[in-house]
Amino acid sequence: MNYTEMLAVAFAEAQAGFEEGGVPVGAALFAADGKLLGRGRNRRVQDNDPSVHGETDAFRKAGRQTSYRDKILVTTLAPCWYCSGLIRQFNIGTVVVGESVNFAGHLDWLREAGVKIVELNDSACIDLMSRFIAQSPRIWFEDIGEDCC
Ligand SMILES: [Zn+2]
């Protein structure tokens, strides 16, 4: 499975989240050989739980892993501080980012820690998040911990 195919799994989660009225960020954790370990999406709105981001959901669904250095975390949007902290805490080796246009995240902070960052600059990810931010700005800014309009 290549990075684009991996992103398709995360994007399907983001799309499902959008249709549920949630923040459309999807993610998936893969083993080094491309085996899917877990997939998930931001369900902060759906579950009324601010701790469920796409990355944390996929991470939890994957269950315990003995090491994360050889794992690949794929996410439709550049990770926030909370998810970036998770990546560094568990030493996840590779992070594939669908887009960093709508939210730049903290990719340099991850690179400094030796995380391999793969940016795909995917137009479908950019479009979906743009639509969401335009229609639900308050939910979006709440999600990234910033003040809204
Ligand atoms: Zn996050």
mmCIF file of C-alpha atoms and ligand atoms in Angstrom:
data_model
loop_
_atom_site.group_PDB
_atom_site.id
_atom_site.type_symbol
_atom_site.label_atom_id
_atom_site.label_comp_id
_atom_site.label_asym_id
_atom_site.label_seq_id
_atom_site.Cartn_x
_atom_site.Cartn_y
_atom_site.Cartn_z
ATOM 1 C CA MET A 1 0.000 0.000 0.000
ATOM 2 C CA ASN A 2 1.474 3.346 -0.986
ATOM 3 C CA TYR A 3 0.985 6.688 0.772
ATOM 4 C CA THR A 4 -1.805 7.793 -1.568
ATOM 5 C CA GLU A 5 -3.733 4.571 -0.917
ATOM 6 C CA MET A 6 -3.197 5.021 2.807
ATOM 7 C CA LEU A 7 -4.528 8.564 2.584
ATOM 8 C CA ALA A 8 -7.678 7.251 0.889
ATOM 9 C CA VAL A 9 -8.467 5.302 4.087
ATOM 10 C CA ALA A 10 -8.076 8.432 6.196
ATOM 11 C CA PHE A 11 -10.054 10.527 3.718
ATOM 12 C CA ALA A 12 -12.993 8.086 3.835
ATOM 13 C CA GLU A 13 -13.060 8.657 7.597
ATOM 14 C CA ALA A 14 -12.956 12.438 7.129
ATOM 15 C CA GLN A 15 -15.787 12.261 4.621
ATOM 16 C CA ALA A 16 -17.886 10.184 7.047
ATOM 17 C CA GLY A 17 -17.213 12.753 9.761
ATOM 18 C CA PHE A 18 -18.299 15.580 7.495
ATOM 19 C CA GLU A 19 -21.549 13.784 6.725
ATOM 20 C CA GLU A 20 -22.148 13.331 10.462
ATOM 21 C CA GLY A 21 -21.726 17.068 11.010
ATOM 22 C CA GLY A 22 -18.363 16.635 12.691
ATOM 23 C CA VAL A 23 -14.911 18.063 12.101
ATOM 24 C CA PRO A 24 -13.744 16.279 8.933
ATOM 25 C CA VAL A 25 -10.343 15.002 9.953
ATOM 26 C CA GLY A 26 -9.628 11.320 9.392
ATOM 27 C CA ALA A 27 -6.576 9.266 10.207
ATOM 28 C CA ALA A 28 -5.196 5.748 10.079
ATOM 29 C CA LEU A 29 -2.234 3.933 11.586
ATOM 30 C CA PHE A 30 -0.340 1.439 9.460
ATOM 31 C CA ALA A 31 2.430 -1.056 10.071
ATOM 32 C CA ALA A 32 5.657 -0.723 8.091
ATOM 33 C CA ASP A 33 4.424 -3.324 5.595
ATOM 34 C CA GLY A 34 1.268 -1.310 4.908
ATOM 35 C CA LYS A 35 -1.074 -3.381 7.065
ATOM 36 C CA LEU A 36 -3.899 -1.266 8.496
ATOM 37 C CA LEU A 37 -3.789 -1.274 12.301
ATOM 38 C CA GLY A 38 -6.513 1.240 13.095
ATOM 39 C CA ARG A 39 -8.581 3.992 11.523
ATOM 40 C CA GLY A 40 -10.677 6.757 12.975
ATOM 41 C CA ARG A 41 -11.968 10.282 12.742
ATOM 42 C CA ASN A 42 -12.513 13.391 14.766
ATOM 43 C CA ARG A 43 -15.722 12.802 16.778
ATOM 44 C CA ARG A 44 -15.579 15.780 19.116
ATOM 45 C CA VAL A 45 -19.022 16.951 18.018
ATOM 46 C CA GLN A 46 -20.570 13.519 17.534
ATOM 47 C CA ASP A 47 -19.438 12.165 20.924
ATOM 48 C CA ASN A 48 -19.262 15.489 22.789
ATOM 49 C CA ASP A 49 -15.686 14.503 23.585
ATOM 50 C CA PRO A 50 -12.919 17.036 22.858
ATOM 51 C CA SER A 51 -10.222 14.381 23.152
ATOM 52 C CA VAL A 52 -11.327 12.431 20.080
ATOM 53 C CA HIS A 53 -9.270 13.799 17.219
ATOM 54 C CA GLY A 54 -8.740 11.790 14.027
ATOM 55 C CA GLU A 55 -5.210 10.830 15.001
ATOM 56 C CA THR A 56 -6.038 9.881 18.594
ATOM 57 C CA ASP A 57 -9.028 7.842 17.422
ATOM 58 C CA ALA A 58 -6.935 5.836 14.937
ATOM 59 C CA PHE A 59 -4.188 5.455 17.544
ATOM 60 C CA ARG A 60 -6.602 4.050 20.122
ATOM 61 C CA LYS A 61 -8.346 1.766 17.638
ATOM 62 C CA ALA A 62 -4.959 0.243 16.741
ATOM 63 C CA GLY A 63 -4.503 -0.966 20.307
ATOM 64 C CA ARG A 64 -1.133 -1.425 22.002
ATOM 65 C CA GLN A 65 1.907 -1.675 19.782
ATOM 66 C CA THR A 66 5.318 -2.672 21.085
ATOM 67 C CA SER A 67 7.000 0.089 19.097
ATOM 68 C CA TYR A 68 5.809 3.010 16.995
ATOM 69 C CA ARG A 69 9.124 3.889 15.382
ATOM 70 C CA ASP A 70 8.291 1.814 12.298
ATOM 71 C CA LYS A 71 4.601 2.813 12.170
ATOM 72 C CA ILE A 72 3.012 5.195 9.701
ATOM 73 C CA LEU A 73 0.335 7.619 10.861
ATOM 74 C CA VAL A 74 -1.691 9.047 8.003
ATOM 75 C CA THR A 75 -3.901 12.059 8.610
ATOM 76 C CA THR A 76 -5.947 14.235 6.278
ATOM 77 C CA LEU A 77 -4.801 17.454 7.989
ATOM 78 C CA ALA A 78 -1.552 18.556 9.602
ATOM 79 C CA PRO A 79 -1.681 17.476 13.277
ATOM 80 C CA CYS A 80 -2.529 19.969 16.039
ATOM 81 C CA TRP A 81 -0.364 20.356 19.178
ATOM 82 C CA TYR A 82 -2.318 17.644 20.979
ATOM 83 C CA CYS A 83 -1.787 15.092 18.226
ATOM 84 C CA SER A 84 1.776 16.263 17.587
ATOM 85 C CA GLY A 85 2.439 15.574 21.264
ATOM 86 C CA LEU A 86 1.079 12.074 20.842
ATOM 87 C CA ILE A 87 3.363 11.497 17.846
ATOM 88 C CA ARG A 88 6.415 12.574 19.832
ATOM 89 C CA GLN A 89 5.363 10.797 23.033
ATOM 90 C CA PHE A 90 5.160 7.440 21.264
ATOM 91 C CA ASN A 91 7.940 8.076 18.720
ATOM 92 C CA ILE A 92 5.811 7.432 15.669
ATOM 93 C CA GLY A 93 8.341 7.222 12.859
ATOM 94 C CA THR A 94 6.443 8.491 9.838
ATOM 95 C CA VAL A 95 3.535 10.910 9.474
ATOM 96 C CA VAL A 96 1.785 11.302 6.130
ATOM 97 C CA VAL A 97 -0.085 14.615 5.915
ATOM 98 C CA GLY A 98 -2.967 15.019 3.472
ATOM 99 C CA GLU A 99 -2.799 18.785 3.569
ATOM 100 C CA SER A 100 -1.338 21.662 5.559
ATOM 101 C CA VAL A 101 -3.013 24.532 3.702
ATOM 102 C CA ASN A 102 -6.050 25.040 5.951
ATOM 103 C CA PHE A 103 -3.981 24.360 9.049
ATOM 104 C CA ALA A 104 -0.192 24.381 9.039
ATOM 105 C CA GLY A 105 0.196 22.343 12.209
ATOM 106 C CA HIS A 106 3.648 21.991 13.734
ATOM 107 C CA LEU A 107 5.487 19.932 11.184
ATOM 108 C CA ASP A 108 8.913 21.446 11.894
ATOM 109 C CA TRP A 109 8.545 20.523 15.563
ATOM 110 C CA LEU A 110 7.954 16.938 14.479
ATOM 111 C CA ARG A 111 10.864 16.987 12.023
ATOM 112 C CA GLU A 112 13.147 18.258 14.807
ATOM 113 C CA ALA A 113 12.325 15.089 16.722
ATOM 114 C CA GLY A 114 13.321 12.930 13.767
ATOM 115 C CA VAL A 115 9.824 12.212 12.496
ATOM 116 C CA LYS A 116 9.692 11.616 8.743
ATOM 117 C CA ILE A 117 7.014 13.912 7.323
ATOM 118 C CA VAL A 118 5.437 13.175 3.960
ATOM 119 C CA GLU A 119 3.227 15.989 2.638
ATOM 120 C CA LEU A 120 0.807 14.982 -0.109
ATOM 121 C CA ASN A 121 -0.899 18.369 -0.638
ATOM 122 C CA ASP A 122 -4.078 16.538 -1.617
ATOM 123 C CA SER A 123 -6.740 18.684 -3.261
ATOM 124 C CA ALA A 124 -9.680 16.577 -1.995
ATOM 125 C CA CYS A 125 -8.473 17.013 1.596
ATOM 126 C CA ILE A 126 -8.011 20.755 1.067
ATOM 127 C CA ASP A 127 -11.488 21.136 -0.456
ATOM 128 C CA LEU A 128 -13.302 19.156 2.239
ATOM 129 C CA MET A 129 -11.696 21.098 5.086
ATOM 130 C CA SER A 130 -12.260 24.425 3.320
ATOM 131 C CA ARG A 131 -15.969 23.633 2.990
ATOM 132 C CA PHE A 132 -16.190 22.741 6.661
ATOM 133 C CA ILE A 133 -14.362 25.851 7.906
ATOM 134 C CA ALA A 134 -16.601 28.065 5.743
ATOM 135 C CA GLN A 135 -19.794 26.477 7.031
ATOM 136 C CA SER A 136 -18.841 25.863 10.695
ATOM 137 C CA PRO A 137 -16.123 28.334 11.718
ATOM 138 C CA ARG A 138 -16.980 28.248 15.416
ATOM 139 C CA ILE A 139 -16.652 24.475 15.652
ATOM 140 C CA TRP A 140 -13.403 24.619 13.741
ATOM 141 C CA PHE A 141 -11.733 27.255 15.902
ATOM 142 C CA GLU A 142 -12.904 25.478 19.046
ATOM 143 C CA ASP A 143 -11.207 22.351 17.699
ATOM 144 C CA ILE A 144 -7.802 23.926 17.264
ATOM 145 C CA GLY A 145 -8.050 25.869 20.512
ATOM 146 C CA GLU A 146 -8.196 29.300 18.958
ATOM 147 C CA ASP A 147 -10.678 32.133 19.234
ATOM 148 C CA CYS A 148 -13.160 32.514 16.448
ATOM 149 C CA CYS A 149 -14.892 35.436 14.873
HETATM 150 ZN ZN ZN B 1 -5.414 16.870 16.820
#
